[in-house]
PDB file of C-alpha atoms in Angstrom:
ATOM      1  CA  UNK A   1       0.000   0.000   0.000  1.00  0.00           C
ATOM      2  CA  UNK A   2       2.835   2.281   1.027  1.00  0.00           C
ATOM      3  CA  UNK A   3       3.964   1.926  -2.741  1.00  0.00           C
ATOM      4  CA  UNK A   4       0.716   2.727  -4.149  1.00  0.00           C
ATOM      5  CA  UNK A   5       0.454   6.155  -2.464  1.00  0.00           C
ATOM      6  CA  UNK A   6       3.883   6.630  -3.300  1.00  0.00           C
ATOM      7  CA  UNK A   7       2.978   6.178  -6.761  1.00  0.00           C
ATOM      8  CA  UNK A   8      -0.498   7.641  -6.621  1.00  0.00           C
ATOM      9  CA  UNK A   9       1.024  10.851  -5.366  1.00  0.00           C
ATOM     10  CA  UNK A  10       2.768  11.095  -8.765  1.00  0.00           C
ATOM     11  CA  UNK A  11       0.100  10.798 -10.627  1.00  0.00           C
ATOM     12  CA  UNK A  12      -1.591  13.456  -8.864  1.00  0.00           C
ATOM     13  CA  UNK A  13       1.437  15.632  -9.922  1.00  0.00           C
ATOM     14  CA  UNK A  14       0.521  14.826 -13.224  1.00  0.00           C
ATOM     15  CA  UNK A  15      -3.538  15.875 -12.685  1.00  0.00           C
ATOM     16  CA  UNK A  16      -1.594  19.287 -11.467  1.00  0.00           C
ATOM     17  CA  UNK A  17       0.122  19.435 -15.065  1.00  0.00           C
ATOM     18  CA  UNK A  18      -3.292  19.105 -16.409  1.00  0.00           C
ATOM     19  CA  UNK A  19      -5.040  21.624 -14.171  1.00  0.00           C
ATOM     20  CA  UNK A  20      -2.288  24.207 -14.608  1.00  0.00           C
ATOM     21  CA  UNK A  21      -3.121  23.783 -18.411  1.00  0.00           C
ATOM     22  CA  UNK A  22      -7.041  24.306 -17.635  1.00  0.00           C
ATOM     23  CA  UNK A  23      -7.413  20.639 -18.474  1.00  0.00           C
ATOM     24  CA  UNK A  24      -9.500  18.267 -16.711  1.00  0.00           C
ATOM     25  CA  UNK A  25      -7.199  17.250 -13.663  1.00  0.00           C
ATOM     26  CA  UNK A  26      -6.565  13.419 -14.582  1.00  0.00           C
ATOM     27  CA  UNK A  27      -2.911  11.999 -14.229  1.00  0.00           C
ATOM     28  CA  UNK A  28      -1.568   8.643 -14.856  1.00  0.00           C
ATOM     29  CA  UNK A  29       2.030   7.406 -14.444  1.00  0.00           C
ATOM     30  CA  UNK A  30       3.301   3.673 -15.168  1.00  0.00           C
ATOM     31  CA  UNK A  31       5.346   1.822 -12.573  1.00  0.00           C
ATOM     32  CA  UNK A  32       8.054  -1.575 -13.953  1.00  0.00           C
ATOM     33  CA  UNK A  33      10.141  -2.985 -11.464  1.00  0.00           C
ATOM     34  CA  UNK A  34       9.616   0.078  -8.882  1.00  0.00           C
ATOM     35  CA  UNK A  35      10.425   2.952 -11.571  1.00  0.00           C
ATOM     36  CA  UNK A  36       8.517   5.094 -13.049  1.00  0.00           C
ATOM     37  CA  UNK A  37       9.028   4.857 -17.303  1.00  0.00           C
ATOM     38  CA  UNK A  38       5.781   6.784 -18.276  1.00  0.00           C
ATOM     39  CA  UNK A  39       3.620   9.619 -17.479  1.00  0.00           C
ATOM     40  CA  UNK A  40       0.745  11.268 -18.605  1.00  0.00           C
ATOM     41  CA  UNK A  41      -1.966  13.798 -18.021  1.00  0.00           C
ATOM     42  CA  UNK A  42      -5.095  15.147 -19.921  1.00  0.00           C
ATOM     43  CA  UNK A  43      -4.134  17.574 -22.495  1.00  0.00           C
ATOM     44  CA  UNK A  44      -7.560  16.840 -24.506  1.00  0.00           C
ATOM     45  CA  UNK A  45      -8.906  20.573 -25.208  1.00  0.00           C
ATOM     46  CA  UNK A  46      -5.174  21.617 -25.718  1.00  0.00           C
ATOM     47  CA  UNK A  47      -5.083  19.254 -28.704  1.00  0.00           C
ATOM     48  CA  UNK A  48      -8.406  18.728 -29.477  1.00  0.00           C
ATOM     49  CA  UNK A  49      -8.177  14.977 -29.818  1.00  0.00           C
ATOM     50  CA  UNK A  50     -10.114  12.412 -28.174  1.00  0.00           C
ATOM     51  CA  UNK A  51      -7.029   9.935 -27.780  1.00  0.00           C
ATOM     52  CA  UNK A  52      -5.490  12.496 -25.882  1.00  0.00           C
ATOM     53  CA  UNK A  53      -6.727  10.486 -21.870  1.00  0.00           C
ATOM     54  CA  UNK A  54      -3.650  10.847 -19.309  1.00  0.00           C
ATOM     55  CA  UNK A  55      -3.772   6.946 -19.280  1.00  0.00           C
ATOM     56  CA  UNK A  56      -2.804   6.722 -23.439  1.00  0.00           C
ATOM     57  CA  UNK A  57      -0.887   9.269 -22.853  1.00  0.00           C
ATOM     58  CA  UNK A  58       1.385   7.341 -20.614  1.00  0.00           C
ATOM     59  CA  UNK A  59       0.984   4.053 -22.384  1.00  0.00           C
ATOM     60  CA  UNK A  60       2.392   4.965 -25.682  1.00  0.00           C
ATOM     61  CA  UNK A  61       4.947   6.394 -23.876  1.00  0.00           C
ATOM     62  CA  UNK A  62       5.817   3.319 -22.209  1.00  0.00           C
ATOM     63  CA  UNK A  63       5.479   1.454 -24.782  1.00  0.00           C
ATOM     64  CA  UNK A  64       8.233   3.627 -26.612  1.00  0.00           C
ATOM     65  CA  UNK A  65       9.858   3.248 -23.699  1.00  0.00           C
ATOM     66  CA  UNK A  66      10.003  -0.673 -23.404  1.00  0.00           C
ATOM     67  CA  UNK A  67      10.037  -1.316 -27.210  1.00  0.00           C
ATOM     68  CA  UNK A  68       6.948  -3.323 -27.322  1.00  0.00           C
ATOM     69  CA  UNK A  69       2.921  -3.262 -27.085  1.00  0.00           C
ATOM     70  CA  UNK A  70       2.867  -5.180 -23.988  1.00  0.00           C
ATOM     71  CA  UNK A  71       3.060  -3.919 -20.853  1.00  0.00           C
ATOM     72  CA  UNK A  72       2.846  -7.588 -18.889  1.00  0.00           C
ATOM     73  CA  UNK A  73       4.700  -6.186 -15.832  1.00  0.00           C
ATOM     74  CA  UNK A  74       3.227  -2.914 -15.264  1.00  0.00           C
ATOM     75  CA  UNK A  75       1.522  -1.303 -12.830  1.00  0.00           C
ATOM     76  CA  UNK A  76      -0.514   1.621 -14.772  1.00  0.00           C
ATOM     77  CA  UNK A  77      -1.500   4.609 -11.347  1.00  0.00           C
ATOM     78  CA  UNK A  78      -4.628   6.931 -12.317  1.00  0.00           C
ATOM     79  CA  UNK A  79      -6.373   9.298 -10.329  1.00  0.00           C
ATOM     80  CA  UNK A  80      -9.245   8.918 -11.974  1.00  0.00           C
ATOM     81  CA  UNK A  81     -11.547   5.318 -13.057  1.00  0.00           C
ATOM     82  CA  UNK A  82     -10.561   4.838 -16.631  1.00  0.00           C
ATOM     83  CA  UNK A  83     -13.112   5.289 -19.042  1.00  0.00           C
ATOM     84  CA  UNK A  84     -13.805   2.687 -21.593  1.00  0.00           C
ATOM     85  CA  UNK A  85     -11.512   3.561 -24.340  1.00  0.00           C
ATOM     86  CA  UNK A  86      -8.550   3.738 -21.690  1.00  0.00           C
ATOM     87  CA  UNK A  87      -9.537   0.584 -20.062  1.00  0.00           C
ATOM     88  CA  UNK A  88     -10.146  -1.429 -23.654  1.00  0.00           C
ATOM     89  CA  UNK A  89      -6.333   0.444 -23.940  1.00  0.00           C
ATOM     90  CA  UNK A  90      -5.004  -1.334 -20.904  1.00  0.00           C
ATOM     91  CA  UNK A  91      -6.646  -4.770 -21.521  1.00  0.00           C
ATOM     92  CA  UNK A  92      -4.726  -4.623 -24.789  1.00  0.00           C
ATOM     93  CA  UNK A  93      -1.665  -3.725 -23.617  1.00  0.00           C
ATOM     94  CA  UNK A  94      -1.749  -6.304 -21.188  1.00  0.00           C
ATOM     95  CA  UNK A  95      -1.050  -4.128 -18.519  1.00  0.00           C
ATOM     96  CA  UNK A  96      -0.991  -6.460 -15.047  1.00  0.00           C
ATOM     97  CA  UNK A  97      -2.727  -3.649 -12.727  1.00  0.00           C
ATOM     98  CA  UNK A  98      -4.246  -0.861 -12.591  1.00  0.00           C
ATOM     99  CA  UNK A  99      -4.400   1.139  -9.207  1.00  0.00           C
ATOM    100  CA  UNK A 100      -7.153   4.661  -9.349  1.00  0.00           C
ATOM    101  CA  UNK A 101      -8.078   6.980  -7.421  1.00  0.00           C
ATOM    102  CA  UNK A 102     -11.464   8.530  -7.529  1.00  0.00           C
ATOM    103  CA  UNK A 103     -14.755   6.275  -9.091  1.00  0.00           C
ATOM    104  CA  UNK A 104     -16.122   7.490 -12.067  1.00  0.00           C
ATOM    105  CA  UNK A 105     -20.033   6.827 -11.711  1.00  0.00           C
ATOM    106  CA  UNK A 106     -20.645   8.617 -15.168  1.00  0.00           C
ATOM    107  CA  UNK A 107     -17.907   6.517 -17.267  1.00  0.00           C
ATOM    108  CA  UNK A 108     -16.192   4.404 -15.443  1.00  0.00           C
ATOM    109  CA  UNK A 109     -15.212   1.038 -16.704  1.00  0.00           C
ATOM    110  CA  UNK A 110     -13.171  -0.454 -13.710  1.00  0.00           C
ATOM    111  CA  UNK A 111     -16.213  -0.894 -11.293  1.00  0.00           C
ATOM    112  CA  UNK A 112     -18.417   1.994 -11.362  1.00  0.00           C
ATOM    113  CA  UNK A 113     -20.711   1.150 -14.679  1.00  0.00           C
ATOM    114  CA  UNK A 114     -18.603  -2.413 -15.316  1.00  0.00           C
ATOM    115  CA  UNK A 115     -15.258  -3.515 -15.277  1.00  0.00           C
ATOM    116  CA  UNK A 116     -13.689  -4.281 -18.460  1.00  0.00           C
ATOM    117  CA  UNK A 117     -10.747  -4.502 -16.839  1.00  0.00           C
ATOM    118  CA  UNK A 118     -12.086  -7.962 -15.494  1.00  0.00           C
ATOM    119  CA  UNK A 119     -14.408  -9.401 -17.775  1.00  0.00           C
ATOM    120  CA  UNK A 120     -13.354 -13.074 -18.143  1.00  0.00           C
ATOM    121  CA  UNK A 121     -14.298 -13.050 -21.991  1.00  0.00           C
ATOM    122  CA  UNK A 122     -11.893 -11.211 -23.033  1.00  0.00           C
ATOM    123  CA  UNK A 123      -7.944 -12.801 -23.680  1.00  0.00           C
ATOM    124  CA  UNK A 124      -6.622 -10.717 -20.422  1.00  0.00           C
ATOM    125  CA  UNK A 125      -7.455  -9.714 -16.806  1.00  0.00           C
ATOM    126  CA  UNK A 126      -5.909  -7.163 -15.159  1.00  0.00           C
ATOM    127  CA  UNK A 127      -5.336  -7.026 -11.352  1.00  0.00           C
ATOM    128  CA  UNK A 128      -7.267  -3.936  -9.573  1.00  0.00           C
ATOM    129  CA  UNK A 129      -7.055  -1.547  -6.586  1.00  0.00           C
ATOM    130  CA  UNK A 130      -9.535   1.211  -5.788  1.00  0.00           C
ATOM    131  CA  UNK A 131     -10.096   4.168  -4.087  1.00  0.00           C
ATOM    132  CA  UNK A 132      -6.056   4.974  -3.680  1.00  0.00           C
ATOM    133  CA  UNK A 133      -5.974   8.558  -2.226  1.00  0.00           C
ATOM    134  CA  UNK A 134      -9.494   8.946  -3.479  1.00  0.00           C
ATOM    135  CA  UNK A 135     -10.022  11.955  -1.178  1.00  0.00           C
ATOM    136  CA  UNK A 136      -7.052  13.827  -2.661  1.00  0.00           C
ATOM    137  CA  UNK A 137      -7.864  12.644  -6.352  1.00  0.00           C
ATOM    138  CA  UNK A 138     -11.673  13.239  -5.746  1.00  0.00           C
ATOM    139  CA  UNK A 139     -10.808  16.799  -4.380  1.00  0.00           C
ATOM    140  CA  UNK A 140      -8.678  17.635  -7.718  1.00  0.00           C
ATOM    141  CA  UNK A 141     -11.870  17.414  -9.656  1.00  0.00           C
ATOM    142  CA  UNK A 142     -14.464  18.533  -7.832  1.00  0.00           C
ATOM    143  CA  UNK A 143     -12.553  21.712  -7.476  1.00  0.00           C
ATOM    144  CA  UNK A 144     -11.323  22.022 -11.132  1.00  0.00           C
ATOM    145  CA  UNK A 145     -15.222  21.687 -11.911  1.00  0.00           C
ATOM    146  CA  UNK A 146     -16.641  24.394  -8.879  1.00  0.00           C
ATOM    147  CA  UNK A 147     -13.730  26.710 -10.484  1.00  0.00           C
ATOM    148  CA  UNK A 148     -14.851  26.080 -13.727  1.00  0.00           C
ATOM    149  CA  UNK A 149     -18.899  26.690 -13.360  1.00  0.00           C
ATOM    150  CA  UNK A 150     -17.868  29.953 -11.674  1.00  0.00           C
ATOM    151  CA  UNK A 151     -15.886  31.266 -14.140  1.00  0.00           C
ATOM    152  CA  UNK A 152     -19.099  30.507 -16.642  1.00  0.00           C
ATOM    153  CA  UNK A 153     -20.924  32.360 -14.208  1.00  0.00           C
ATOM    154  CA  UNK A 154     -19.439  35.221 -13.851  1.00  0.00           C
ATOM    155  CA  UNK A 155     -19.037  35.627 -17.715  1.00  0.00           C
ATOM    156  CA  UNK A 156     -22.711  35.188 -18.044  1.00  0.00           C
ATOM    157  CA  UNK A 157     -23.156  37.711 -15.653  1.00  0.00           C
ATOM    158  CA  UNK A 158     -21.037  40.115 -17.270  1.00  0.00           C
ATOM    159  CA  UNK A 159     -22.988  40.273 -20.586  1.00  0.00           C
TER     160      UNK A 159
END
């Protein structure tokens, strides 16, 4: 556990990257053997794409890094549930597990609507931990958001 907060708290540097950026706070690093080789964080309004998730962010990255598509030994740390293009991303990399932060109840694919992540039909299972610093991770959005309708507020009152 002491690991995963360790870890955890890096990704939440990442979700900082993102926020700083006025993108939704969401940051994902991935762990082999104890290091960190990839990172990511939301940059999907700075680039306008919809690939552009913290999570395939950070696996593209480490798959650069390792020379290969799979990912068998890695530990992939998000503050946030993937969705279920990151989570179809991480069953095909055959990422071993996947450690998040808040719960998603409007997309998320690791427990919150299903879990792709475990569904015995497809070729690969990954191991899962939940609700890893979800205070601090939960926190990063819900303020991003409360920021976010005020500033739409007060523009609406301006005009």
């Amino acid at each position: 556990m002491f690991m995963d907060t360790t870890f955890m708290q890096e990704a939440i540097k990442q979700a900082l990257y993102a926020r700083d950026r006025n993108e939704v706070p969401i940051g994902s690093v991935i762990v082999y053997q104890g290091e960190v080789i990839a990172t990511g964080y939301n940059i999907r309004e700075t680039i306008q794409s919809t690939l552009s998730h913290a999570e395939l962010i950070a696996i593209q990255e480490a798959n650069d890094r390792m020379g290969s598509w799979r990912l068998e030994d890695c530990t992939l740390y998000v503050t946030l549930e993937p969705c279920p293009m990151c989570a179809g991303a991480i069953v095909q990399s055959r990422i071993k597990r996947v450690v998040f932060g808040a719960f998603d109840p409007k997309a998320g694919c690791a427990g919150s609507l299903m879990n792709l992540l475990n569904d015995s039909r497809f070729n690969h299972q990954v191991e899962l931990e939940s609700g890893v610093m979800e205070k601090e991770c939960s926190k990063l959005l819900t303020d991003f958001f409360r920021e976010l309708r005020m500033k739409k507020r007060d523009t609406r009152n301006e005009g």
